[in-house]
Amino acid sequence: IGAHAFRPAGPPVGRRGGGDPRQARPTFRERGDRSLQDGPCARRRSGDGRCQGEVQLDPRRRGQVDRRQRAGVRVLAEHIARRREVEVRTCEGIARQIDLLDLHIVLGAGLPRMRVEHGSRVLIGSHHPIIVRLDALVERFGGGLPIRIGWSCGNGAPCESALDASSLALSHELTQWLESHPDVRTVHSPTNMSLLFSDAEGVRVRRLIEDGEVPDELPDLVARAVEDDLWRGTLISAELDAAAMVVQPFDNATEISEELIDELDAVLEGHRAAGFDIRLEGIAARAVVSGRDLNDSTARLIPLLVVLMGGVLITLLRSLSQAAVALASMGLALAWTQGTMGWLGWPQ
């Protein structure tokens, strides 16, 4: 017995009228074709106001669709806001980095301008009462702190006496060079200092080097120099085993003292190679030499200090990158400090 035997008699009943429901209910293709033919504005509406062929959604399902749409719009808006925030933060970070780079360039340009000074001025300050009185004295009378150039004779030196021919030749050469130096104000040496000498012709002013040559009366002039209180203990020793000359620069500025001492060392290098034991004495010379020794020793200690600080930071932070960042920050701060000192004209 087939399935058609159980069908009820009479015409098939559809949803809205008689007939076969398969024939009364349009397919998806038919609905699509109808919507394409009629269009949303050309559809004929039925008596209840609904378009013919329009598929109506359940109100509950329509609410779900609306909520999903609102949620999607909200997520999209939040995503756009986050992207804008990231862009703003990125721009601000780039601007801060550019500002830091500009600041580093400006302050780094002050490093070559930083001066290095030695002596009491840089230790106690230029406004100290002693420094102020010293500057007033120099401004009134002129000249800076003297530099003494001393050499010894005997014990294998080229000179046997402080006033023999070889010693006087050394003094005469240095005196001529120093008197022509632009930073030197006065020079007092055994070859340009005057002596009152009396002979058959009377009392005359004589020197140990006259017209570039040693005079014939040198032994008598040497005896007179040893008896002169202005010579003994200042230019020569009482035993004639050492001689000296006093050089006075125009100013007490550290730059002048350093340049003068450097040039003096270059000139004296040849005489030292010849066997003379020549030394530089005086407050200015000691300040320059001791200051340079201090700078050299500090420069040798800086790498060791950096290594020790890096080891301590690595031990405490347990991170090589964080320790490197900390050391770099300290180095950058030091460079900025020195650059600021250079722009302000403060000496180191």
Coordinates of C-alpha atoms in Angstrom, one line a residue:
I1 CA 0.0 0.0 0.0
G2 CA 1.5 3.3 -1.1
A3 CA 1.8 6.5 0.9
H4 CA -0.9 8.1 -1.3
A5 CA -3.5 5.8 0.2
F6 CA -3.3 7.7 3.5
R7 CA -3.8 11.2 2.0
P8 CA -7.2 12.8 3.0
A9 CA -9.8 13.3 0.3
G10 CA -10.5 16.7 -1.1
P11 CA -8.3 19.5 -2.3
P12 CA -5.0 20.1 -0.4
V13 CA -5.0 22.8 2.1
G14 CA -2.2 25.4 2.1
R15 CA -1.2 28.1 4.6
R16 CA -3.5 30.8 3.3
G17 CA -5.9 29.0 1.0
G18 CA -6.6 25.8 -0.7
G19 CA -4.4 23.9 -3.0
D20 CA -1.1 22.1 -2.6
P21 CA 1.1 23.8 -0.1
R22 CA 4.1 23.0 -2.3
Q23 CA 2.5 25.0 -5.1
A24 CA 1.2 27.8 -2.9
R25 CA 4.5 28.5 -1.1
P26 CA 7.0 30.2 -3.4
T27 CA 10.6 29.0 -3.4
F28 CA 13.6 31.1 -2.6
R29 CA 14.4 31.6 -6.2
E30 CA 10.9 32.7 -6.9
R31 CA 11.0 35.2 -4.1
G32 CA 14.4 36.5 -5.3
D33 CA 13.1 36.8 -8.8
R34 CA 10.0 38.6 -7.6
S35 CA 12.0 41.1 -5.5
L36 CA 14.3 41.7 -8.5
Q37 CA 11.3 42.4 -10.8
D38 CA 9.3 44.5 -8.4
G39 CA 12.0 46.3 -6.4
P40 CA 11.6 47.5 -2.8
C41 CA 9.7 50.7 -3.9
A42 CA 7.5 49.0 -6.6
R43 CA 6.1 46.2 -4.5
R44 CA 2.4 46.0 -4.2
R45 CA 1.3 45.9 -0.6
S46 CA -1.5 43.8 0.8
G47 CA -4.2 44.9 3.0
D48 CA -2.2 44.6 6.2
G49 CA 0.6 46.8 4.8
R50 CA 3.1 44.1 4.3
C51 CA 4.8 43.7 0.9
Q52 CA 3.8 40.7 -1.0
G53 CA 6.5 38.1 -1.2
E54 CA 8.5 39.8 1.7
V55 CA 9.8 37.4 4.3
Q56 CA 9.0 38.6 7.8
L57 CA 11.4 38.0 10.7
D58 CA 10.4 37.0 14.2
P59 CA 10.5 40.1 16.5
R60 CA 12.8 38.3 19.0
R61 CA 15.2 37.4 16.3
R62 CA 15.1 40.9 14.9
G63 CA 16.1 42.2 18.4
Q64 CA 19.0 39.7 18.5
V65 CA 20.2 41.0 15.1
D66 CA 19.9 44.6 16.3
R67 CA 21.9 43.8 19.4
R68 CA 24.6 42.1 17.4
Q69 CA 24.8 45.1 15.1
R70 CA 25.1 47.5 18.0
A71 CA 27.8 45.3 19.6
G72 CA 29.7 45.2 16.3
V73 CA 29.5 49.0 16.0
R74 CA 30.7 49.4 19.6
V75 CA 33.6 47.0 19.1
L76 CA 34.6 48.9 15.9
A77 CA 34.4 52.2 17.7
E78 CA 36.6 50.9 20.5
H79 CA 39.1 49.5 18.0
I80 CA 39.2 52.9 16.2
A81 CA 39.7 54.7 19.5
R82 CA 42.5 52.4 20.5
R83 CA 44.2 52.9 17.2
R84 CA 44.0 56.6 17.6
E85 CA 45.3 56.4 21.1
V86 CA 48.3 54.3 19.9
E87 CA 49.0 56.8 17.1
V88 CA 48.9 59.7 19.5
R89 CA 51.2 57.9 21.9
T90 CA 53.5 57.0 19.1
C91 CA 53.6 60.6 17.9
E92 CA 54.2 61.9 21.4
G93 CA 57.0 59.3 21.9
I94 CA 58.7 60.3 18.7
A95 CA 58.4 64.0 19.7
R96 CA 60.0 63.3 23.1
Q97 CA 62.8 61.4 21.4
I98 CA 63.4 64.2 19.0
D99 CA 63.5 66.7 21.9
L100 CA 66.0 64.5 23.8
L101 CA 68.2 64.2 20.7
D102 CA 68.1 68.0 20.3
L103 CA 69.0 68.5 24.0
H104 CA 71.8 66.0 23.7
I105 CA 73.2 67.7 20.6
V106 CA 73.1 71.2 22.2
L107 CA 74.6 70.1 25.5
G108 CA 77.1 67.8 23.8
A109 CA 78.3 70.8 21.8
G110 CA 79.4 72.4 25.0
L111 CA 81.9 69.6 25.8
P112 CA 84.7 71.1 23.7
R113 CA 84.1 74.5 25.4
M114 CA 84.8 73.1 28.8
R115 CA 88.0 74.5 30.3
V116 CA 90.4 72.7 32.6
E117 CA 92.1 74.8 35.2
H118 CA 94.6 74.0 38.0
G119 CA 95.6 75.6 41.2
S120 CA 93.8 77.4 44.0
R121 CA 91.4 79.3 41.8
V122 CA 89.5 76.3 40.6
L123 CA 89.6 74.7 44.1
I124 CA 88.3 77.6 46.3
G125 CA 86.6 79.6 43.6
S126 CA 87.2 82.9 41.8
H127 CA 85.1 84.9 44.5
H128 CA 87.3 83.9 47.4
P129 CA 88.9 86.9 49.1
I130 CA 92.4 85.7 48.5
I131 CA 91.8 85.2 44.8
V132 CA 90.1 88.6 44.6
R133 CA 93.0 90.4 46.2
L134 CA 95.5 88.5 44.0
D135 CA 93.6 89.5 40.8
A136 CA 93.5 93.1 42.0
L137 CA 97.3 93.0 42.6
V138 CA 97.9 91.5 39.2
E139 CA 95.6 94.1 37.6
R140 CA 97.4 96.9 39.3
F141 CA 101.1 95.9 38.8
G142 CA 100.7 93.4 36.0
G143 CA 102.3 90.0 35.6
G144 CA 101.4 86.6 36.7
L145 CA 102.9 84.0 39.1
P146 CA 106.6 83.4 38.2
I147 CA 108.0 80.2 36.8
R148 CA 111.5 79.2 37.8
I149 CA 113.8 77.3 35.5
G150 CA 116.6 75.6 37.4
W151 CA 119.5 73.4 36.4
S152 CA 122.4 71.8 38.3
C153 CA 126.0 71.5 37.4
G154 CA 128.7 69.0 38.2
N155 CA 128.2 65.3 38.8
G156 CA 128.4 64.5 35.1
A157 CA 126.5 67.5 33.8
P158 CA 127.8 69.4 30.8
C159 CA 128.6 72.4 33.1
E160 CA 131.1 72.3 35.9
S161 CA 129.9 75.5 37.5
A162 CA 126.7 77.5 37.4
L163 CA 128.5 80.4 35.7
D164 CA 130.9 78.6 33.3
A165 CA 130.7 78.9 29.5
S166 CA 128.3 76.0 28.9
S167 CA 125.9 77.1 31.7
L168 CA 125.9 80.7 30.4
A169 CA 125.3 79.5 26.9
L170 CA 122.2 77.6 28.1
S171 CA 121.0 80.6 30.0
H172 CA 121.6 83.0 27.1
E173 CA 119.7 80.8 24.6
L174 CA 116.7 80.4 26.9
T175 CA 116.7 84.1 27.7
Q176 CA 116.6 85.1 24.1
W177 CA 113.8 82.7 23.4
L178 CA 111.7 83.7 26.4
E179 CA 112.1 87.5 25.8
S180 CA 110.6 87.1 22.4
H181 CA 107.7 85.0 23.6
P182 CA 104.3 86.9 23.5
D183 CA 103.1 85.5 26.8
V184 CA 106.2 86.4 28.8
R185 CA 106.5 89.8 30.6
T186 CA 109.9 89.7 32.1
V187 CA 112.9 87.3 32.3
H188 CA 115.6 87.4 34.9
S189 CA 118.6 85.2 34.2
P190 CA 122.3 85.1 34.9
T191 CA 123.0 86.4 31.4
N192 CA 120.7 89.5 31.3
M193 CA 121.0 90.7 34.9
S194 CA 123.4 93.6 35.5
L195 CA 126.3 93.8 37.8
L196 CA 128.1 96.9 39.2
F197 CA 131.7 96.3 38.4
S198 CA 134.6 98.6 39.3
D199 CA 137.9 98.6 37.5
A200 CA 140.6 101.0 36.5
E201 CA 138.0 102.8 34.3
G202 CA 135.6 103.3 37.2
V203 CA 132.3 101.7 38.1
R204 CA 130.4 100.3 35.2
V205 CA 127.3 98.1 34.6
R206 CA 128.5 94.8 33.2
R207 CA 126.9 91.5 32.2
L208 CA 128.1 87.9 32.0
I209 CA 127.2 87.8 28.3
E210 CA 127.9 91.0 26.3
D211 CA 127.1 91.1 22.6
G212 CA 126.5 87.4 22.6
E213 CA 130.0 86.5 23.9
V214 CA 131.6 85.8 27.2
P215 CA 133.8 88.8 28.3
D216 CA 137.4 88.5 29.2
E217 CA 136.7 89.6 32.8
L218 CA 134.4 86.6 33.5
P219 CA 136.3 85.3 36.6
D220 CA 136.1 88.7 38.2
L221 CA 132.5 89.1 37.2
V222 CA 131.6 85.7 38.7
A223 CA 133.3 86.7 42.0
R224 CA 131.3 89.9 42.0
A225 CA 128.0 87.9 41.3
V226 CA 128.7 85.5 44.2
E227 CA 129.1 88.5 46.6
D228 CA 125.8 90.2 45.3
D229 CA 122.8 89.4 47.5
L230 CA 120.5 89.9 44.6
W231 CA 122.2 87.0 42.8
R232 CA 123.1 84.6 45.6
G233 CA 120.1 82.4 46.5
T234 CA 118.0 83.8 43.6
L235 CA 119.9 83.2 40.4
I236 CA 122.8 81.1 41.6
S237 CA 123.7 79.0 44.7
A238 CA 126.4 80.0 47.1
E239 CA 128.5 76.9 46.0
L240 CA 127.9 77.6 42.3
D241 CA 126.5 74.1 41.7
A242 CA 123.1 75.3 40.5
A243 CA 121.6 78.2 38.5
A244 CA 118.1 79.5 37.8
M245 CA 116.1 82.0 35.9
V246 CA 112.8 83.6 36.8
V247 CA 110.1 83.9 34.1
Q248 CA 107.0 86.1 34.7
P249 CA 104.1 85.7 32.3
F250 CA 101.6 88.4 31.6
D251 CA 98.6 86.7 33.3
N252 CA 97.7 84.0 35.8
A253 CA 95.3 82.3 33.3
T254 CA 95.7 78.6 33.2
E255 CA 95.7 78.6 29.4
I256 CA 98.8 80.9 29.4
S257 CA 100.6 78.8 32.0
E258 CA 99.9 75.5 30.2
E259 CA 100.9 76.8 26.8
L260 CA 104.1 78.4 28.1
I261 CA 105.1 75.3 30.1
D262 CA 104.4 73.0 27.1
E263 CA 106.6 75.2 24.8
L264 CA 109.3 75.3 27.5
D265 CA 109.3 71.5 27.8
A266 CA 109.7 71.3 24.0
V267 CA 112.6 73.7 24.0
L268 CA 114.3 72.1 27.0
E269 CA 114.0 68.6 25.6
G270 CA 117.2 69.1 23.5
H271 CA 119.2 70.4 26.4
R272 CA 118.0 67.6 28.6
A273 CA 119.1 65.1 25.9
A274 CA 122.5 66.8 26.1
G275 CA 122.8 65.9 29.8
F276 CA 121.4 69.0 31.6
D277 CA 119.2 68.3 34.6
I278 CA 116.6 71.1 34.1
R279 CA 113.5 71.4 36.2
L280 CA 110.5 73.8 36.3
E281 CA 109.6 75.1 39.7
G282 CA 107.1 77.6 41.1
I283 CA 103.4 77.7 42.0
A284 CA 102.2 77.9 38.4
A285 CA 104.4 75.0 37.2
R286 CA 103.5 72.9 40.2
A287 CA 99.8 73.6 39.6
V288 CA 99.9 72.6 36.0
V289 CA 102.0 69.5 36.5
S290 CA 100.0 68.3 39.6
G291 CA 96.7 69.0 37.8
R292 CA 97.7 67.0 34.8
D293 CA 98.9 64.1 36.9
L294 CA 95.5 64.2 38.7
N295 CA 93.6 64.2 35.4
D296 CA 95.7 61.3 34.1
S297 CA 95.2 59.2 37.2
T298 CA 91.4 60.0 37.2
A299 CA 91.2 59.0 33.5
R300 CA 92.9 55.7 34.3
L301 CA 90.5 55.0 37.2
I302 CA 87.3 55.7 35.2
P303 CA 87.3 52.4 33.3
L304 CA 87.8 50.5 36.5
L305 CA 85.0 52.5 38.2
V306 CA 82.6 51.7 35.3
V307 CA 83.4 48.0 35.5
L308 CA 82.9 47.9 39.3
M309 CA 79.6 49.9 39.1
G310 CA 78.4 47.6 36.3
G311 CA 79.2 44.5 38.3
V312 CA 77.3 45.9 41.3
L313 CA 74.3 46.8 39.1
I314 CA 74.2 43.4 37.5
T315 CA 74.4 41.7 40.9
L316 CA 71.5 43.8 42.3
L317 CA 69.3 43.9 39.2
R318 CA 70.0 40.4 37.9
S319 CA 69.7 41.8 34.4
L320 CA 72.4 42.8 32.0
S321 CA 70.2 45.0 29.9
Q322 CA 68.9 46.9 32.9
A323 CA 72.4 47.4 34.2
A324 CA 73.5 48.7 30.8
V325 CA 70.6 51.1 30.7
A326 CA 71.5 52.4 34.2
L327 CA 75.2 52.9 33.2
A328 CA 74.2 54.6 30.0
S329 CA 71.9 57.0 31.9
M330 CA 74.7 57.9 34.3
G331 CA 77.1 58.5 31.4
L332 CA 74.5 60.6 29.6
A333 CA 73.9 62.7 32.8
L334 CA 77.7 63.2 33.2
A335 CA 78.0 64.3 29.6
W336 CA 75.1 66.8 30.0
T337 CA 76.7 68.2 33.2
Q338 CA 80.0 68.8 31.5
G339 CA 78.3 70.2 28.5
T340 CA 76.4 72.6 30.7
M341 CA 79.6 73.6 32.4
G342 CA 81.2 74.3 29.0
W343 CA 78.3 76.6 27.9
L344 CA 78.4 78.4 31.3
G345 CA 82.2 78.8 31.2
W346 CA 82.8 77.0 34.5
P347 CA 86.2 75.3 34.6
Q348 CA 86.7 71.7 35.6

